[in-house]
Amino acid sequence: MMCCSASQASNQTPESPADSIGKKSALTRNKSSFGDVFGASTLSETIVIPFSVNVFVSFLQLSTTELQATMTVKKTQLIDFTVSNLSNRPLPFVIRMQNFPVKGVELELYESEHFEEPKFGRRLYLEAHGSMKMSLMARTASNVTNSQFQATLQCDNLRDRRNTSLIYVNINVVRELQGDIVSLPDTSVNFGDVYRGGKTTAEISLNVLGKEDVGVKLGDAHQWKCEGEVCLMKDKTAVDETTISSGQGKSITLVYQPSYNATNNKDTAKVQFELELLFWSGSDRQQKVVVRCFAVLYTSTMTVTPSNINFGDCHVGQCKRYTFSIENQSPLPGSVIVQFRSKIISIEGAVLRENTGREVNEEFFIAPSSSLPITLRITPQRVNPTYHKELFITNASNPKEERLVVTIDANNMPPSEAKLHNELYSWDPITPGMEKREENTLVALTNTPLLVPYLVQSKVDYPLNLSVRSTSAEVELFRFSDPTRAEQMETIEADFRFLVQGRNIAEDGNKVLEGNAERVEELRKELIKILRDGEVIQKICVEPLSSVKVYAIIIRTSFASEMITKEDGLMISIDSIEAPRFVRLSYKLCSTSFELLGQRTKNFGEVNIGTKKTTKLSLVNRCKSLLYVCLSKSRSVTAGHIRMGGSDKQTIWLTIRPLHQRNRGGVPPRYQGRL
């Protein structure tokens, strides 16, 4: 920031504006004379000039600090290394020989694959975040004896003298190189597709060139890049080293197990790494072979639907079935292990094993990106109105994933008492008044009331008292004392359900019928207002041979990223009957959510008067149902100059189709506002 100041006398007599302007001009021309006349008492004016400076750090890095090679006489060998620019500005650099030329070994530096011009002592350039692969060419003379030669290369960053790196070169010259112990037709191994946490094997073919047996083990270098563990296998057992008999057509087996971490990214990842195979023979000969390995990593994910199973009323001695699904969300085949302990529940179609008793432990294989239906069969043996069990599902392809738990509930009641409930009264659900619906599937949205009407019809000629309790604190039973309010509530609830619950697929199966978002908000407010007039009840008194209409209201508050199936119910008891009656209440629960893409602050920049500039807000519907969104402006003066969607309204309503994106533009003349 820069500051400038100007001085003017403070004891001047009052003057007219014209005289003042003239004298200010004279003050500029005769600055020294005015300073002598008016003295030291002055007024100061400061002018602030803002400025900004971007400061960058220039840094050069080498891929290695040491180069080694073993050569024979009259040979040429290339040794590669990489120079990288870690800054976001281009930089010049130079590589020099720090010591005198080595006798017997000639060293020269080139850019890899460009051997036209040597690069020692020449000014080279690297782009921002760029790299350059260099090749050090070493030539040995014919009169060199067995010895070791050393040299030092110095790499200097010409923008920063402090950034200097050294490369130490060690060359061992021998008369003759030892021959190879083994030969590998292919030095690359593809482990293929594998689950994180799982194991896979691959074979490497090789030929033993000598007549001696050869030992092999894995080197320590580069193994940390494999994101897991690699070891040798012999007779289906992991070993540190193994022996290969002499001859042709031999092979060794590698076992690769990628590591699994819950914090890792669960997306597909391609992995490339190198392994060192160290071979040795009885005559103290050694050979090192580098093998390139490839693999594609996946994470096995399993889901179960539903996670709560309620068989409802089950008569003793009679069987009842329920089917749930396990979904494999991965693109590879997977397997799960289903475990539970029960005498009366079994998996239909599973072969019974001997000496298992009450324990059920079955493994199922699931095809890629598909689901497997499993049918449970219950045959109660005694009365138990609160039968409860837990079923555990273990992902065999990902043992570190948390087990899936499925709760099982049932009301095991004797046939005589079940018939007695039916003899006294009937409890029948009333299908919600929704047309164009093939099946009665209830869908509940988080923090949105879902109403399920029931008609209770008495079959006896005396008052019947029923006690009702729900299996969940978020499910209540209520009724209206005024039939008119009940009819109003049913009409509003039917319209609200039609707009909210996804009844939006036309008969052709393609067109989406979007509702009026503003109308949805009006119906929601009216529905909540009418529900306040209802009476939450736990007991129902049904007059002789008459009927009563009651409602089960479901208001779930938990967030569900995916649509899940919930199993609740109502327990109905009569004083004269010991076993209660269970009314199953099954519905699907989902939550509404959206995401605002891009920056939260929209800057229109400079806008001339009379011109328009627009910007877009991108809203993405993350749920599988229609999303109704309300966009409103703040009540400030500047926000009134912004038009949303070509409208001057303070509030606009949007409807976004499931898993789709909606863009809305705003046009300001001059000011800033906030949405």
XYZ file of C-alpha atoms in Angstrom:
675
model
C 0.000 0.000 0.000
C 1.375 3.448 -0.950
C 0.570 6.789 0.791
C 1.014 10.337 -0.618
C 0.447 13.574 1.397
C -0.110 17.232 0.423
C 0.256 20.297 2.753
C -1.762 23.543 2.958
C -1.685 26.484 5.449
C -4.320 26.406 8.194
C -4.455 30.168 9.059
C -5.681 31.570 5.717
C -8.513 34.086 5.556
C -11.867 32.992 4.052
C -11.963 33.167 0.265
C -14.417 32.621 -2.498
C -14.431 29.256 -4.336
C -12.971 30.824 -7.489
C -10.109 32.447 -5.614
C -9.495 29.219 -3.765
C -9.143 27.278 -7.011
C -6.741 29.835 -8.432
C -4.617 29.853 -5.343
C -4.458 26.065 -5.253
C -3.020 26.153 -8.749
C -0.509 28.776 -7.701
C 0.318 26.668 -4.684
C 1.291 23.836 -6.963
C 3.549 26.048 -9.090
C 5.216 27.909 -6.197
C 5.453 25.202 -3.615
C 8.702 26.436 -2.037
C 7.552 30.078 -1.590
C 4.283 29.090 0.026
C 6.133 26.926 2.482
C 8.099 29.951 3.724
C 5.029 32.185 4.126
C 2.571 29.929 5.981
C 4.912 28.286 8.469
C 4.757 24.835 10.006
C 1.012 24.560 10.848
C -0.391 22.487 7.951
C -3.250 20.162 7.008
C -2.325 16.772 5.510
C -4.214 14.721 2.971
C -3.362 11.031 2.455
C -4.002 9.138 -0.761
C -4.054 5.308 -0.442
C -3.089 3.317 -3.521
C -3.729 -0.434 -3.000
C -1.663 -2.978 -4.844
C -1.047 -6.738 -4.667
C 1.956 -8.897 -5.382
C 2.042 -12.655 -5.992
C 5.180 -14.224 -4.535
C 6.267 -17.585 -5.899
C 8.982 -19.959 -4.705
C 11.208 -21.512 -7.348
C 12.164 -25.106 -6.507
C 13.899 -27.819 -8.519
C 13.910 -31.502 -7.505
C 15.771 -34.595 -8.720
C 14.317 -38.089 -8.816
C 17.469 -39.634 -7.322
C 20.725 -38.654 -5.672
C 22.781 -41.680 -6.736
C 23.339 -43.486 -10.048
C 24.975 -46.921 -10.174
C 25.968 -49.190 -13.053
C 28.080 -52.283 -13.668
C 29.747 -52.417 -17.099
C 32.341 -54.300 -19.071
C 35.059 -52.780 -21.240
C 34.182 -51.142 -24.584
C 30.492 -50.881 -23.646
C 27.941 -48.050 -23.614
C 25.123 -47.793 -21.087
C 22.362 -45.245 -20.384
C 21.330 -44.300 -16.847
C 18.124 -42.265 -16.541
C 16.934 -39.756 -13.971
C 14.287 -37.008 -13.898
C 14.451 -33.284 -13.121
C 11.125 -31.779 -11.915
C 9.939 -28.189 -11.481
C 7.730 -28.025 -8.373
C 6.848 -24.335 -8.770
C 4.145 -22.741 -10.879
C 6.542 -20.567 -12.893
C 9.062 -21.620 -15.577
C 12.659 -21.842 -14.401
C 16.083 -22.256 -16.036
C 18.634 -24.747 -14.744
C 22.021 -26.172 -15.658
C 23.787 -29.493 -14.940
C 27.584 -29.548 -14.657
C 30.355 -32.022 -13.872
C 31.683 -31.066 -10.453
C 35.016 -32.899 -10.839
C 37.481 -33.501 -13.667
C 36.717 -36.054 -16.400
C 37.168 -39.662 -15.299
C 39.959 -41.546 -17.063
C 38.811 -44.742 -18.684
C 35.102 -43.802 -18.563
C 33.530 -41.134 -20.753
C 30.379 -39.474 -19.377
C 27.951 -37.357 -21.401
C 24.481 -36.003 -20.631
C 21.518 -35.952 -23.030
C 17.810 -35.403 -22.870
C 16.149 -38.813 -23.110
C 15.362 -39.861 -26.676
C 17.111 -36.716 -27.955
C 20.788 -37.534 -28.413
C 21.654 -34.855 -30.981
C 23.254 -32.376 -28.582
C 24.993 -32.880 -25.197
C 23.480 -30.998 -22.276
C 26.406 -30.656 -19.857
C 26.847 -26.955 -18.987
C 23.953 -25.817 -21.200
C 21.058 -23.656 -20.036
C 17.856 -25.733 -19.926
C 14.261 -24.688 -19.223
C 11.374 -26.359 -17.438
C 7.750 -25.273 -17.693
C 5.612 -24.770 -14.593
C 5.131 -28.098 -12.791
C 6.960 -29.767 -15.664
C 9.640 -32.429 -15.713
C 12.460 -33.505 -18.009
C 13.914 -36.988 -18.276
C 17.692 -37.004 -18.643
C 20.005 -39.826 -19.757
C 23.606 -40.121 -18.585
C 25.595 -41.978 -21.252
C 28.634 -43.890 -19.961
C 31.296 -45.364 -22.319
C 34.146 -47.529 -21.093
C 37.533 -47.719 -22.821
C 39.209 -50.936 -23.975
C 42.224 -50.647 -21.674
C 40.305 -50.313 -18.423
C 41.104 -52.784 -15.681
C 38.751 -53.928 -12.965
C 38.063 -50.817 -10.959
C 35.357 -48.488 -9.690
C 34.883 -44.949 -11.005
C 33.092 -42.112 -9.250
C 31.829 -38.750 -10.449
C 29.555 -35.997 -9.124
C 26.926 -34.072 -11.108
C 25.716 -30.680 -9.880
C 22.243 -29.378 -10.809
C 21.716 -25.630 -10.191
C 18.464 -23.673 -10.199
C 19.413 -20.421 -11.941
C 16.568 -18.536 -10.244
C 17.615 -19.529 -6.741
C 21.285 -20.199 -5.951
C 20.274 -21.973 -2.748
C 18.504 -24.668 -4.744
C 21.450 -26.906 -5.714
C 21.378 -30.724 -5.834
C 24.124 -33.293 -6.298
C 24.027 -36.679 -8.036
C 26.727 -39.202 -7.164
C 27.672 -41.549 -10.014
C 29.286 -44.939 -9.241
C 30.394 -47.138 -12.157
C 31.914 -50.567 -11.552
C 33.917 -51.871 -14.531
C 34.556 -55.638 -14.779
C 36.166 -57.781 -17.464
C 33.209 -60.149 -17.923
C 29.659 -60.164 -16.623
C 28.172 -63.271 -15.068
C 25.612 -65.046 -17.162
C 21.924 -65.078 -16.293
C 20.587 -67.767 -14.000
C 17.014 -67.684 -15.321
C 15.182 -66.195 -18.273
C 11.638 -64.796 -18.146
C 9.589 -64.744 -21.371
C 7.424 -61.958 -19.940
C 8.395 -59.546 -17.161
C 4.883 -58.155 -16.625
C 2.174 -59.607 -14.385
C -1.506 -58.681 -14.573
C -3.402 -59.552 -11.403
C -6.647 -58.442 -13.070
C -9.680 -57.198 -11.143
C -9.532 -57.731 -7.390
C -11.455 -56.576 -4.339
C -9.727 -54.481 -1.695
C -9.061 -56.807 1.208
C -9.321 -59.900 -1.013
C -6.602 -62.119 -2.460
C -5.657 -62.977 -6.009
C -2.851 -65.026 -7.542
C -0.787 -64.846 -10.716
C 1.917 -67.061 -12.182
C 5.239 -66.049 -13.727
C 6.738 -68.432 -16.280
C 10.522 -68.828 -16.347
C 13.301 -71.096 -17.573
C 16.245 -72.178 -15.398
C 19.307 -71.881 -17.646
C 21.759 -73.918 -15.563
C 21.749 -77.416 -14.168
C 21.493 -76.303 -10.550
C 18.391 -75.614 -8.528
C 17.647 -71.922 -8.109
C 16.320 -70.117 -5.054
C 14.072 -67.059 -5.330
C 12.717 -64.434 -2.958
C 11.145 -60.991 -3.189
C 13.215 -57.841 -2.787
C 12.154 -55.041 -0.468
C 12.307 -52.243 -3.030
C 9.089 -50.763 -4.489
C 6.757 -53.021 -2.502
C 5.290 -50.048 -0.633
C 3.759 -48.824 -3.908
C 1.498 -51.855 -4.298
C -1.081 -50.610 -1.726
C -1.077 -53.982 -0.021
C 1.061 -57.102 0.337
C 2.737 -59.409 -2.182
C 4.313 -62.741 -1.289
C 5.366 -66.024 -2.853
C 3.165 -69.111 -2.638
C 4.165 -72.752 -2.516
C 1.634 -75.551 -2.077
C -1.108 -73.002 -1.241
C 1.003 -71.570 1.584
C 2.658 -68.152 1.694
C 6.462 -68.408 1.983
C 9.372 -65.964 2.122
C 11.473 -67.895 -0.381
C 11.210 -71.025 -2.481
C 13.364 -73.299 -4.637
C 12.910 -73.969 -8.356
C 14.290 -77.126 -9.906
C 16.370 -76.894 -13.071
C 14.762 -77.230 -16.454
C 12.408 -75.498 -18.843
C 8.773 -74.462 -18.355
C 8.904 -73.648 -14.654
C 6.711 -71.104 -12.853
C 6.379 -69.310 -9.551
C 3.116 -68.114 -7.964
C 2.593 -64.630 -6.546
C -0.193 -63.743 -4.089
C -1.448 -60.144 -4.047
C -3.735 -58.811 -1.305
C -4.661 -55.101 -1.584
C -5.143 -53.399 1.750
C -8.554 -52.105 2.798
C -9.099 -48.928 4.773
C -12.548 -47.527 5.550
C -11.258 -44.005 4.879
C -9.945 -44.897 1.424
C -11.782 -43.946 -1.685
C -14.205 -46.711 -2.634
C -14.043 -45.956 -6.349
C -12.224 -48.034 -8.939
C -8.440 -47.552 -8.919
C -5.765 -48.794 -11.316
C -2.520 -49.786 -9.582
C 0.913 -50.195 -11.164
C 3.997 -51.208 -9.217
C 7.278 -53.069 -9.583
C 8.638 -56.145 -7.817
C 12.223 -57.306 -7.510
C 12.802 -61.042 -7.835
C 16.171 -62.117 -6.422
C 17.523 -65.415 -7.815
C 20.617 -67.276 -6.599
C 22.272 -70.627 -7.290
C 24.633 -72.933 -5.417
C 27.704 -71.451 -7.135
C 27.093 -68.062 -5.499
C 25.738 -66.566 -8.694
C 22.950 -64.013 -8.294
C 20.479 -62.295 -10.590
C 17.915 -59.565 -10.021
C 14.830 -59.269 -12.236
C 12.331 -56.394 -12.062
C 8.722 -57.388 -12.796
C 6.010 -54.838 -13.607
C 2.645 -55.584 -11.983
C -0.823 -54.285 -12.826
C -4.176 -54.568 -11.035
C -7.574 -52.882 -10.891
C -8.923 -52.436 -7.355
C -12.592 -52.442 -6.382
C -14.399 -52.209 -3.059
C -17.115 -54.771 -2.414
C -20.339 -53.188 -1.134
C -23.493 -55.060 -0.137
C -26.896 -53.680 0.901
C -30.008 -55.402 2.204
C -33.642 -54.423 1.648
C -35.525 -54.278 3.948
C -33.499 -54.212 7.144
C -36.583 -54.820 9.311
C -38.769 -57.886 8.716
C -42.103 -58.250 10.459
C -44.063 -61.439 9.789
C -47.105 -60.022 11.572
C -49.640 -62.513 12.937
C -48.275 -66.056 12.689
C -50.450 -68.950 13.800
C -48.804 -71.751 15.730
C -48.197 -74.774 13.517
C -48.643 -72.850 10.269
C -45.791 -71.528 8.124
C -45.422 -68.037 6.749
C -42.895 -66.649 4.264
C -41.122 -63.365 3.731
C -38.627 -62.443 0.978
C -35.843 -59.891 1.302
C -33.049 -58.978 -1.121
C -29.278 -58.622 -0.851
C -27.812 -56.350 -3.520
C -24.251 -56.512 -4.811
C -23.401 -52.944 -5.837
C -19.940 -53.874 -7.149
C -19.011 -54.767 -10.750
C -17.415 -58.058 -9.630
C -19.030 -61.248 -8.307
C -19.374 -61.329 -4.548
C -20.443 -63.651 -1.774
C -22.200 -63.184 1.546
C -22.624 -65.360 4.620
C -26.061 -65.332 6.264
C -26.069 -66.285 9.940
C -28.812 -66.535 12.557
C -29.883 -68.845 15.354
C -33.495 -70.021 15.480
C -35.590 -73.168 15.764
C -38.603 -71.885 13.837
C -36.991 -69.787 11.059
C -35.194 -71.309 8.083
C -34.021 -70.285 4.629
C -36.240 -71.770 1.984
C -34.309 -73.901 -0.498
C -31.193 -74.217 1.663
C -29.904 -77.722 2.335
C -30.090 -78.630 6.019
C -26.740 -79.649 7.452
C -26.284 -82.273 10.094
C -25.132 -81.425 13.610
C -25.855 -77.711 13.136
C -28.774 -77.595 15.578
C -30.309 -74.130 15.732
C -27.369 -72.442 13.982
C -27.898 -71.369 10.346
C -24.751 -70.466 8.411
C -25.201 -70.282 4.647
C -23.017 -68.746 1.944
C -24.585 -67.216 -1.163
C -22.912 -65.982 -4.344
C -24.245 -62.858 -6.047
C -23.565 -61.840 -9.642
C -22.040 -58.415 -10.396
C -24.396 -55.430 -9.973
C -27.404 -57.612 -9.196
C -29.557 -58.644 -6.255
C -30.323 -62.027 -4.715
C -33.778 -62.695 -3.215
C -33.780 -64.852 -0.077
C -36.996 -66.265 1.354
C -37.349 -66.869 5.085
C -39.931 -69.317 6.385
C -41.267 -69.209 9.930
C -43.226 -72.022 11.579
C -44.129 -71.040 15.171
C -44.195 -73.808 17.762
C -45.566 -71.872 20.724
C -47.302 -68.611 21.533
C -44.989 -65.584 21.671
C -46.500 -62.183 20.812
C -43.094 -60.437 20.935
C -40.909 -62.859 18.996
C -37.656 -61.121 17.999
C -34.523 -62.343 16.255
C -31.529 -60.837 14.475
C -30.066 -62.052 11.202
C -26.445 -61.181 10.354
C -25.058 -60.797 6.831
C -21.266 -60.812 6.411
C -19.638 -59.659 3.193
C -17.192 -62.464 2.428
C -15.526 -60.337 -0.266
C -14.891 -57.543 2.222
C -14.539 -58.980 5.748
C -13.649 -55.587 7.229
C -16.991 -54.100 6.257
C -19.501 -53.876 9.087
C -21.996 -56.717 9.254
C -25.493 -56.015 8.004
C -28.146 -56.676 10.643
C -31.729 -57.593 9.773
C -34.242 -57.599 12.628
C -37.055 -60.157 12.549
C -40.299 -59.713 14.513
C -43.433 -61.805 14.647
C -46.615 -62.213 16.674
C -46.871 -65.963 17.231
C -50.447 -66.592 18.329
C -52.625 -69.700 18.583
C -55.187 -70.253 15.819
C -58.126 -70.126 18.225
C -57.271 -66.656 19.538
C -56.502 -65.375 16.037
C -59.952 -66.435 14.936
C -61.425 -64.832 18.042
C -60.067 -61.409 17.048
C -61.693 -61.789 13.638
C -64.975 -62.818 15.260
C -65.128 -59.661 17.384
C -64.050 -56.975 14.931
C -62.358 -56.273 11.622
C -59.435 -53.901 11.118
C -59.093 -53.072 7.433
C -56.879 -50.429 5.791
C -58.558 -47.965 3.463
C -56.675 -47.521 0.198
C -55.690 -43.853 -0.199
C -57.663 -42.097 -2.893
C -54.974 -42.071 -5.556
C -55.784 -42.979 -9.118
C -53.441 -44.390 -11.749
C -51.576 -46.463 -9.197
C -51.129 -50.139 -9.838
C -49.968 -51.131 -6.369
C -50.526 -49.722 -2.921
C -46.943 -48.856 -1.947
C -46.676 -46.308 0.843
C -43.836 -43.807 0.583
C -42.895 -41.573 3.509
C -40.667 -38.527 3.222
C -38.518 -37.369 6.111
C -40.263 -34.691 8.232
C -43.424 -35.040 6.116
C -46.590 -36.625 7.587
C -47.852 -39.850 6.026
C -51.427 -40.858 6.858
C -52.769 -44.405 6.674
C -56.551 -44.645 7.293
C -58.156 -47.723 8.876
C -61.787 -48.713 9.280
C -62.582 -50.579 12.516
C -65.880 -52.491 12.249
C -67.460 -54.074 15.316
C -69.140 -57.480 14.876
C -70.682 -57.756 18.352
C -73.767 -56.182 19.941
C -71.938 -54.635 22.892
C -69.327 -51.882 23.205
C -65.871 -53.105 22.290
C -62.777 -51.574 23.916
C -59.499 -51.926 22.032
C -56.048 -50.925 23.291
C -53.611 -49.915 20.553
C -49.899 -49.216 20.765
C -47.358 -48.746 17.980
C -43.959 -50.362 17.616
C -42.275 -46.998 16.954
C -42.351 -43.662 18.749
C -42.686 -41.939 15.349
C -45.961 -43.720 14.565
C -49.129 -42.584 16.341
C -52.837 -43.329 16.086
C -55.386 -40.515 16.090
C -58.953 -39.714 15.072
C -61.208 -36.716 14.410
C -64.302 -36.059 16.457
C -65.694 -33.884 13.645
C -66.435 -35.919 10.475
C -66.279 -32.752 8.351
C -62.677 -32.087 9.346
C -61.843 -35.703 8.590
C -63.213 -35.382 5.061
C -61.264 -32.153 4.515
C -58.117 -33.791 5.783
C -58.523 -36.799 3.466
C -59.014 -34.561 0.430
C -55.981 -32.419 1.213
C -53.856 -35.446 2.074
C -54.771 -37.191 -1.200
C -53.776 -34.136 -3.267
C -50.613 -33.665 -1.234
C -49.646 -37.334 -1.591
C -50.252 -37.216 -5.344
C -47.778 -34.339 -5.759
C -45.147 -35.438 -3.244
C -44.880 -39.213 -3.396
C -43.671 -39.449 -6.963
C -46.900 -40.183 -8.796
C -45.291 -38.404 -11.661
C -44.753 -41.000 -14.372
C -47.152 -40.699 -17.268
C -48.787 -43.646 -18.986
C -46.148 -43.702 -21.716
C -43.502 -44.240 -19.037
C -41.316 -41.356 -20.213
C -42.910 -38.010 -19.456
C -42.617 -36.654 -15.932
C -45.665 -34.747 -14.691
C -44.325 -31.909 -12.582
C -46.585 -30.492 -9.925
C -46.936 -26.900 -8.791
C -44.368 -26.300 -6.060
C -46.327 -23.396 -4.619
C -49.435 -25.586 -4.434
C -47.438 -28.252 -2.570
C -46.433 -25.732 0.089
C -50.040 -24.565 0.493
C -51.277 -28.142 0.923
C -48.545 -28.890 3.452
C -49.504 -25.924 5.621
C -53.205 -26.802 5.413
C -52.502 -30.434 6.289
C -50.435 -29.519 9.358
C -53.123 -27.087 10.471
C -55.881 -29.718 10.237
C -53.767 -32.370 11.963
C -53.618 -30.152 15.035
C -57.364 -30.700 15.453
C -56.884 -34.469 15.646
C -56.779 -36.416 18.894
C -53.955 -38.877 19.581
C -55.485 -42.023 21.042
C -54.329 -45.305 22.556
C -57.769 -46.781 23.203
C -60.732 -47.129 20.892
C -64.317 -47.714 21.972
C -66.410 -49.091 19.133
C -70.160 -48.966 19.569
C -72.201 -52.156 18.961
C -72.317 -53.140 15.297
C -70.848 -49.803 14.201
C -67.588 -48.602 12.704
C -64.910 -46.066 13.540
C -62.366 -44.500 11.216
C -58.893 -43.968 12.672
C -55.614 -42.828 11.164
C -52.023 -43.901 11.666
C -49.705 -40.931 11.193
C -46.020 -41.515 10.400
C -43.522 -38.670 10.787
C -39.981 -39.976 10.383
C -37.137 -37.583 11.254
C -34.072 -39.655 10.375
C -32.252 -38.869 7.119
C -32.024 -41.640 4.515
C -29.639 -41.168 1.592
C -31.274 -44.075 -0.262
C -34.869 -45.267 -0.294
C -35.225 -47.921 2.427
C -38.110 -50.120 3.524
C -39.387 -49.679 7.075
C -41.448 -52.240 8.937
C -43.648 -50.894 11.744
C -46.965 -52.010 13.106
C -49.820 -51.658 15.572
C -50.416 -54.027 18.504
C -54.155 -54.378 19.264
C -55.185 -55.913 22.579
C -58.511 -56.909 24.135
C -58.877 -57.559 27.833
C -60.549 -60.918 27.297
C -57.895 -62.239 24.884
C -54.353 -62.913 26.034
C -52.568 -62.719 22.673
C -52.570 -59.321 20.944
C -53.188 -58.811 17.271
C -50.461 -57.321 15.112
C -51.296 -55.085 12.151
C -48.316 -54.764 9.864
C -47.401 -51.296 8.562
C -44.839 -51.472 5.736
C -43.666 -48.408 3.830
C -40.672 -46.952 2.038
C -38.748 -44.034 3.530
C -36.654 -41.529 1.624
C -35.306 -38.040 2.233
C -35.185 -34.986 0.008
C -31.902 -33.212 -0.547
C -30.333 -30.956 -3.125
C -26.899 -29.553 -3.869
C -25.981 -26.073 -5.048
C -23.172 -26.373 -7.575
C -20.489 -23.773 -8.075
C -19.610 -20.829 -5.885
C -22.003 -19.524 -3.251
C -21.118 -15.902 -4.127
C -22.167 -14.673 -7.566
C -20.297 -11.601 -8.822
C -21.822 -9.891 -11.852
C -18.802 -7.603 -12.197
C -19.187 -4.201 -13.837
C -22.648 -3.634 -15.329
C -23.394 -0.560 -17.414
C -26.723 1.223 -16.973
C -29.256 -0.076 -19.447
C -27.489 -3.392 -20.009
C -28.169 -6.794 -18.514
C -25.931 -9.474 -17.125
C -27.041 -12.912 -16.063
C -25.694 -15.669 -13.897
C -26.991 -19.145 -13.188
C -27.652 -21.115 -10.038
C -27.341 -24.855 -10.625
C -29.476 -26.983 -8.292
C -29.129 -30.776 -8.379
C -31.873 -33.023 -7.002
C -30.090 -35.778 -5.056
C -33.237 -37.782 -4.224
C -35.332 -40.235 -6.226
C -38.552 -38.222 -6.043
C -39.718 -34.843 -7.265
C -38.081 -31.968 -5.411
C -39.962 -28.735 -4.797
C -37.705 -25.753 -4.061
C -38.531 -22.236 -2.916
C -36.101 -19.445 -3.903
C -36.582 -16.121 -2.130
C -34.629 -12.884 -2.037
C -33.617 -11.060 1.100
C -35.714 -8.033 2.005
C -32.954 -5.508 1.347
C -33.150 -2.601 -1.083
C -30.327 -3.877 -3.269
C -31.851 -7.350 -3.556
C -34.912 -5.777 -5.153
C -32.856 -5.038 -8.267
C -32.277 -8.747 -8.949
C -34.720 -10.692 -11.097
C -34.904 -14.442 -10.676
C -35.930 -16.511 -13.655
C -37.061 -13.416 -15.538
C -39.551 -12.521 -12.800
C -39.726 -9.581 -10.393
C -41.367 -11.710 -7.693
C -39.866 -11.861 -4.234
C -40.229 -15.671 -4.251
C -40.245 -18.217 -7.062
C -40.987 -21.948 -6.938
C -39.130 -24.661 -8.803
C -39.763 -28.330 -9.484
C -36.746 -30.562 -10.142
C -37.130 -34.073 -11.484
C -35.494 -36.992 -9.663
C -31.679 -36.990 -9.927
C -31.724 -34.055 -12.352
C -30.254 -30.562 -12.461
C -32.115 -27.283 -12.772
C -30.546 -23.933 -13.701
C -32.044 -20.591 -12.797
C -30.681 -17.234 -13.956
C -30.660 -13.836 -12.281
C -30.425 -10.391 -13.940
C -29.155 -7.394 -11.932
C -28.931 -3.783 -13.140
C -26.333 -2.588 -10.658
C -26.429 -3.832 -7.098
C -25.644 -6.914 -5.108
C -28.215 -9.092 -3.395
C -28.493 -12.339 -1.514
C -30.642 -15.383 -2.194
